[in-house]
mmCIF file of C-alpha atoms in Angstrom:
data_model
loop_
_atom_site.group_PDB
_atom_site.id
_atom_site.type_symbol
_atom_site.label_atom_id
_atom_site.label_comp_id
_atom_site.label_asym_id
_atom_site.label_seq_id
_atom_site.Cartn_x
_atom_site.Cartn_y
_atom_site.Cartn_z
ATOM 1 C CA UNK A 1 264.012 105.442 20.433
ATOM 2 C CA UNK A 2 260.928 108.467 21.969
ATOM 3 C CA UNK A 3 259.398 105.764 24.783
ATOM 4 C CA UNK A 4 257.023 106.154 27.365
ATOM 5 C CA UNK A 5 257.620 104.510 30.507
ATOM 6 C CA UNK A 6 255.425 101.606 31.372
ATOM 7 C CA UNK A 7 254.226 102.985 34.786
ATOM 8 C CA UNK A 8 250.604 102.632 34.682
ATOM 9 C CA UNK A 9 250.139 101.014 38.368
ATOM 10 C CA UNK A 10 246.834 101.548 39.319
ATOM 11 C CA UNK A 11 247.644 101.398 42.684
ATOM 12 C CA UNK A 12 244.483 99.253 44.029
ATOM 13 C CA UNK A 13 246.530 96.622 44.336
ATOM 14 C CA UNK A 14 249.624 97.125 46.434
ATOM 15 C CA UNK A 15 252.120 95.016 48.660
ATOM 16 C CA UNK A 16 252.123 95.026 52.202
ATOM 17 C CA UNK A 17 254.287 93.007 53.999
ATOM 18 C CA UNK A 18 258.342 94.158 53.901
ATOM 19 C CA UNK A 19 259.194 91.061 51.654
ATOM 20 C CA UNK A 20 256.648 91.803 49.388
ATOM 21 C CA UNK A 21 257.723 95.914 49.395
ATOM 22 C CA UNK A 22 261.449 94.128 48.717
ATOM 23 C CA UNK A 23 260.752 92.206 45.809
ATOM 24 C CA UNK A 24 258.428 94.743 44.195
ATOM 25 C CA UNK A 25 261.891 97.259 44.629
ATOM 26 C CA UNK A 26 263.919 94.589 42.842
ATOM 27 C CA UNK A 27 261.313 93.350 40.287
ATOM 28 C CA UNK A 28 260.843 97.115 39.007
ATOM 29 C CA UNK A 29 264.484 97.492 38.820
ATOM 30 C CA UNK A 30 265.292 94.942 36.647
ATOM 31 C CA UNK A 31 261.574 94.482 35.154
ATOM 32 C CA UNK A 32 261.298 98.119 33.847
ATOM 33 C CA UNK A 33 264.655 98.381 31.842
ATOM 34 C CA UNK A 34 263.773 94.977 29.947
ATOM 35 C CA UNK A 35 260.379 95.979 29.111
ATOM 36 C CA UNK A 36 261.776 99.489 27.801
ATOM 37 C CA UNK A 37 263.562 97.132 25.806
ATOM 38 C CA UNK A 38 261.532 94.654 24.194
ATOM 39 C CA UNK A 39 258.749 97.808 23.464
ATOM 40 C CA UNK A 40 262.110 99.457 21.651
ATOM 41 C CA UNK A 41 262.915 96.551 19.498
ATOM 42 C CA UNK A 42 258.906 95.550 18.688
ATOM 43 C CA UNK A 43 258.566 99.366 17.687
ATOM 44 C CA UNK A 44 261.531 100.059 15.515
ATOM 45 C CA UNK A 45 260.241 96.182 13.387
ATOM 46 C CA UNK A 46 256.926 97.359 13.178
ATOM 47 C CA UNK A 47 257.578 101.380 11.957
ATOM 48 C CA UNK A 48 259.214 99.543 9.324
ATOM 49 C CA UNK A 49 256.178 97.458 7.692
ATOM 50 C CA UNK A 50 253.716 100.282 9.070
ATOM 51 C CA UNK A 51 255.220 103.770 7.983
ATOM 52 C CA UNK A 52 258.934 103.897 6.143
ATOM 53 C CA UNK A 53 257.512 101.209 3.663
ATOM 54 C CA UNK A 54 254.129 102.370 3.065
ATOM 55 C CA UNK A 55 255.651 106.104 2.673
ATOM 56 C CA UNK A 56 258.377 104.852 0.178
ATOM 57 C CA UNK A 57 255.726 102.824 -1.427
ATOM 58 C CA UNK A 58 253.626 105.625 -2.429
ATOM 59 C CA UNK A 59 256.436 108.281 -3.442
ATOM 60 C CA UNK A 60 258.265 105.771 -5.804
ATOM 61 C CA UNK A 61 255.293 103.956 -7.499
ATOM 62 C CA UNK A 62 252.873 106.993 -7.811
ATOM 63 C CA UNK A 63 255.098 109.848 -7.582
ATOM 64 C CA UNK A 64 253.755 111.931 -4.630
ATOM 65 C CA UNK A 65 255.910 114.190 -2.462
ATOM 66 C CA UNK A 66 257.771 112.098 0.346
ATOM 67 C CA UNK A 67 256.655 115.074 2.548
ATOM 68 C CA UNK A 68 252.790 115.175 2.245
ATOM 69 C CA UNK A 69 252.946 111.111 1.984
ATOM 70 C CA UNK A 70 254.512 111.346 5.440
ATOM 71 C CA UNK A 71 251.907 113.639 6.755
ATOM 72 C CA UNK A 72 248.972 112.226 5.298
ATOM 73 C CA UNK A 73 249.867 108.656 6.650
ATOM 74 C CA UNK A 74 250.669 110.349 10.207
ATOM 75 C CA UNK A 75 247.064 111.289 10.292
ATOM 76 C CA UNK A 76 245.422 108.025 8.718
ATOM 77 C CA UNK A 77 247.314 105.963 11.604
ATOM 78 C CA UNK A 78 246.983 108.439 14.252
ATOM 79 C CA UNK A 79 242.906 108.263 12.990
ATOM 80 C CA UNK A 80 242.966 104.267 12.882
ATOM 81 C CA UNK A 81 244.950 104.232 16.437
ATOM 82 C CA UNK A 82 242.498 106.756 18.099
ATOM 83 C CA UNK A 83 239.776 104.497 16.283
ATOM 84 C CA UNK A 84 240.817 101.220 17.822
ATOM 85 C CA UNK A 85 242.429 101.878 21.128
ATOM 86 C CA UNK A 86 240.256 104.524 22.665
ATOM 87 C CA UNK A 87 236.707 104.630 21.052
ATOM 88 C CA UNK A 88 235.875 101.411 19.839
ATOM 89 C CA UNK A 89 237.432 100.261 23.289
ATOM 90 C CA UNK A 90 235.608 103.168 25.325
ATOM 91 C CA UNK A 91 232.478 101.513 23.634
ATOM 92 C CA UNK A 92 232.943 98.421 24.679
ATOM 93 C CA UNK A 93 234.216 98.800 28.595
ATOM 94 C CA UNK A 94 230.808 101.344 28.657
ATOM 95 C CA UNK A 95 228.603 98.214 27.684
ATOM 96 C CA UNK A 96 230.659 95.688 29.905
ATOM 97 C CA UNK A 97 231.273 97.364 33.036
ATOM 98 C CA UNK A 98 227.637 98.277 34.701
ATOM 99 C CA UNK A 99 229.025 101.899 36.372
ATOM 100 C CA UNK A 100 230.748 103.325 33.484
ATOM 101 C CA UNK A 101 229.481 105.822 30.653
ATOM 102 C CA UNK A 102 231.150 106.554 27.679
ATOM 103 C CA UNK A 103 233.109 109.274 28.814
ATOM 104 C CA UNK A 104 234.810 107.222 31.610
ATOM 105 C CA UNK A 105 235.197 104.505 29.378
ATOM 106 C CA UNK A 106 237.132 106.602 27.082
ATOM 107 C CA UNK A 107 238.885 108.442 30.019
ATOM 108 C CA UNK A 108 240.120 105.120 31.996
ATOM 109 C CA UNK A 109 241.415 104.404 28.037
ATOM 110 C CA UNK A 110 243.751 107.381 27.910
ATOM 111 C CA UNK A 111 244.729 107.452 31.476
ATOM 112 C CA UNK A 112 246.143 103.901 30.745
ATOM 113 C CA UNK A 113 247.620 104.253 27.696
ATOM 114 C CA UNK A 114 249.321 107.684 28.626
ATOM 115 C CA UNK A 115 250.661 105.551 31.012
ATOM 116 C CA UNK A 116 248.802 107.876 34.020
ATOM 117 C CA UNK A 117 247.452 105.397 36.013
ATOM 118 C CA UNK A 118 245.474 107.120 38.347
ATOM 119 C CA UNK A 119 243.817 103.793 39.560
ATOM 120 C CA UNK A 120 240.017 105.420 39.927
ATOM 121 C CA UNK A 121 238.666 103.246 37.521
ATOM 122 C CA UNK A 122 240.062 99.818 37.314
ATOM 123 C CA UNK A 123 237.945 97.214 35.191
ATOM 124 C CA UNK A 124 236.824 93.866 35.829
ATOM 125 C CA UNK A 125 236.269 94.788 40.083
ATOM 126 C CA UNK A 126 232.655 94.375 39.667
ATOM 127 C CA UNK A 127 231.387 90.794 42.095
ATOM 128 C CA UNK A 128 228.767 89.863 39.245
ATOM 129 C CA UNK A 129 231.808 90.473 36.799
ATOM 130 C CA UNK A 130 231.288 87.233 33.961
ATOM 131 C CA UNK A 131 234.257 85.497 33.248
ATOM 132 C CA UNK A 132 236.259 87.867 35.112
ATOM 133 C CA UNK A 133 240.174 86.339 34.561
ATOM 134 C CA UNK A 134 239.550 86.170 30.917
ATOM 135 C CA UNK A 135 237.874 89.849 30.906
ATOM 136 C CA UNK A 136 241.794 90.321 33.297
ATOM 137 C CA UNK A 137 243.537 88.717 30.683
ATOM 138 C CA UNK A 138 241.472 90.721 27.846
ATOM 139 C CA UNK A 139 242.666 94.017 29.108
ATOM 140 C CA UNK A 140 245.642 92.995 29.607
ATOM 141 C CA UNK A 141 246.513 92.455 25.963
ATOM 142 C CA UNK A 142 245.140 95.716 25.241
ATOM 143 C CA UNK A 143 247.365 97.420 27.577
ATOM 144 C CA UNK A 144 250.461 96.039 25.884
ATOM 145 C CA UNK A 145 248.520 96.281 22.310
ATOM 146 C CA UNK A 146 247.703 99.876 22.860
ATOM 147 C CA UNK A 147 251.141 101.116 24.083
ATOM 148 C CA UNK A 148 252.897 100.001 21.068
ATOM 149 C CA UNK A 149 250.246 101.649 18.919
ATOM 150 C CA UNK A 150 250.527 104.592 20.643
ATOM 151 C CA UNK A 151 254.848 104.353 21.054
ATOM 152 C CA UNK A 152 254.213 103.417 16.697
ATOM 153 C CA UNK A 153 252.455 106.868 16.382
ATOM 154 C CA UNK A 154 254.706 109.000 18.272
ATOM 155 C CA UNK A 155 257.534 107.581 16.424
ATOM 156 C CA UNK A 156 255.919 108.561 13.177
ATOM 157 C CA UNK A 157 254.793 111.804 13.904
ATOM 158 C CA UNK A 158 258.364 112.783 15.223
ATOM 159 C CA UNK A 159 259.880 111.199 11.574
ATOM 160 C CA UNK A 160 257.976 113.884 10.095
ATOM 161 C CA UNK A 161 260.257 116.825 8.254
ATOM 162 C CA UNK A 162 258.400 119.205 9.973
ATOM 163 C CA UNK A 163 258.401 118.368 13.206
ATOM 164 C CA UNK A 164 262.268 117.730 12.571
ATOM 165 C CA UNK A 165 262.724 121.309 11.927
ATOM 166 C CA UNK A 166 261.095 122.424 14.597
ATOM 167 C CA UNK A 167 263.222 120.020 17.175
ATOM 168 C CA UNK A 168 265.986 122.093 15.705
ATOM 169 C CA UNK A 169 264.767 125.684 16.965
ATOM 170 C CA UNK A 170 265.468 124.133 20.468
ATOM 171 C CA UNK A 171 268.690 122.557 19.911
ATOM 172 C CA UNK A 172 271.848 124.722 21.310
ATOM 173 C CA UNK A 173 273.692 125.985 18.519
ATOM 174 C CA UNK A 174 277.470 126.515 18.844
ATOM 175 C CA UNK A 175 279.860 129.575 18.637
ATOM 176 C CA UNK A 176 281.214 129.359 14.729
ATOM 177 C CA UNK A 177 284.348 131.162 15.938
ATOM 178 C CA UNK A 178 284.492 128.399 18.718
ATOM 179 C CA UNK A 179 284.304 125.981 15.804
ATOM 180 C CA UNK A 180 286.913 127.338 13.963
ATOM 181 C CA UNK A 181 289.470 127.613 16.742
ATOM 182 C CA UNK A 182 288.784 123.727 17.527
ATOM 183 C CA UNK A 183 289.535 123.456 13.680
ATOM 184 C CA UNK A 184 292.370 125.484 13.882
ATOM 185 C CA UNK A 185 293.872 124.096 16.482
ATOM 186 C CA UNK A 186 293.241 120.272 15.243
ATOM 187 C CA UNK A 187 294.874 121.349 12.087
ATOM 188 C CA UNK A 188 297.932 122.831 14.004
ATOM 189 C CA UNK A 189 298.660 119.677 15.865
ATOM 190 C CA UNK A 190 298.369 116.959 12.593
ATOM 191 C CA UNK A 191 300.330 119.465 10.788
ATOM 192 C CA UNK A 192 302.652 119.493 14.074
ATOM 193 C CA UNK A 193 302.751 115.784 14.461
ATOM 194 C CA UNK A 194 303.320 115.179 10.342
ATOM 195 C CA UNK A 195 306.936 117.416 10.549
ATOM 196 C CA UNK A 196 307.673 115.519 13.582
ATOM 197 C CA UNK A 197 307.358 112.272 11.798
ATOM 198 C CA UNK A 198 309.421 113.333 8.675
ATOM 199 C CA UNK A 199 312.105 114.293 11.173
ATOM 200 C CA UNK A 200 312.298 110.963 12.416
ATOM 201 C CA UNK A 201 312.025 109.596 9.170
ATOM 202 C CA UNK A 202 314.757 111.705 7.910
ATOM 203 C CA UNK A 203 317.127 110.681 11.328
ATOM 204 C CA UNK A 204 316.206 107.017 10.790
ATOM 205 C CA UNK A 205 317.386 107.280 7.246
ATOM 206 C CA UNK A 206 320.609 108.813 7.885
ATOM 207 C CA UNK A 207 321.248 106.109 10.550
ATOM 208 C CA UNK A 208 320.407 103.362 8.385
ATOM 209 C CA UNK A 209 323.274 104.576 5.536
ATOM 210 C CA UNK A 210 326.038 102.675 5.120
ATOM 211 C CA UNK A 211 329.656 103.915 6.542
ATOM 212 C CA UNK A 212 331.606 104.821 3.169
ATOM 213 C CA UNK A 213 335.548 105.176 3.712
ATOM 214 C CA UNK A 214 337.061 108.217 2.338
ATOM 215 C CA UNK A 215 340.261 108.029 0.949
ATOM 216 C CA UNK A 216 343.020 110.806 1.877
ATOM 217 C CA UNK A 217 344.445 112.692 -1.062
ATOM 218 C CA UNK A 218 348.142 112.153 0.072
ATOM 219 C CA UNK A 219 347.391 108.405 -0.410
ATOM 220 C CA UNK A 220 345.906 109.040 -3.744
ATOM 221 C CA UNK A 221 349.083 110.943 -4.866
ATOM 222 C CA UNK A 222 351.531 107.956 -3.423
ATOM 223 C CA UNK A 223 349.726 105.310 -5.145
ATOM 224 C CA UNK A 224 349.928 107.349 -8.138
ATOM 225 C CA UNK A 225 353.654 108.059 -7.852
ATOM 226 C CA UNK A 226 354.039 103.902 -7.707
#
């Protein structure tokens, strides 16, 4: 899996004592890998439902290229994400929190679901804030909601053919002669080791024979004499 890290502290809210510094150390060690984790396996179940079967859908029953399929559904969920997680949400934080316009609604959106964090604008710290641990609770969700969106998105633009080919202008490309002297050389040794193996067949075989007797000709010609 393409991830993000989950590091969008804020920072207004921070530990102070040296136990609390401690257990934030150990938390984050062990906290971080398992959320990695769990947003890894929720992705790779939902790109299932959300793109590879939708895309699949559409080239088998109605015949379209795989390729433009792909694209065009790219943009309809990158349209629907950018439509649910960061305006329709930028509209709503501008009409709940008192201080904030629509462009640092929207702005406190991305820097959170980038993963920023800058911690300048933190909902919910208002004193006159209604039903503030639900509104906590609220964004919350979202948080969570809109980083698998966005970690859905990423991993569907970068399933593109496209954007596969141009991964591959940056990938290091070997030395064909290099190749072919690893080839050569593996070749060389398993033709190596199969002669070595028929030898030892061939000495196992000989030891295996039975011991046959010879008879001397002189005692041929006396028992022929009798």
């Amino acid at each position: 899996p393409r991830l993000l890290c989950f590091v969008a502290g804020y920072g207004h809210t921070v530990p102070l004592s040296d136990g609390g510094k401690a257990f934030c150390i150990i938390y984050s060690v062990i906290g971080i890998p398992f959320t990695l984790l769990f947003l890894t396996a929720v992705v790779q179940r939902i790109i299932v439902y959300v793109t590879r079967r939708p895309v699949l859908y559409f080239h088998i029953r109605w015949g379209f290229s795989k390729q433009v399929v792909a694209i065009i559904h790219a943009m309809v969920l990158g349209f629907i994400t950018v439509s649910c997680f960061f305006l329709i949400p930028a509209a709503i934080f501008s009409v709940l929190e008192d201080d904030w316009n629509f462009l640092e609604s929207f702005y406190f959106c991305f820097i959170s679901l980038s993963t920023i964090g800058l911690g300048d604008y933190v909902p919910g710290e208002g004193y006159n804030q209604k039903f503030r641990e639900l509104y906590k609770i609220g964004i919350t969700c979202y948080l969570l909601m809109g980083l698998i969106a966005m970690l859905v998105v990423l991993e569907t633009f970068c399933e593109l053919h496209e954007l596969k080919k141009f991964r591959k202008l940056f990938y290091v490309k070997k030395d064909k002669e290099e190749d072919q002297v690893h080839i050569m050389e593996h070749d060389q040794l398993s033709f190596s080791s199969i002669s070595d193996q028929a030898a030892s067949m061939k000495d196992d075989q000989k030891a295996n024979e039975p011991f046959v007797n010879s008879q001397s000709p002189t005692s041929n010609d006396s028992s022929l004499n009798n």
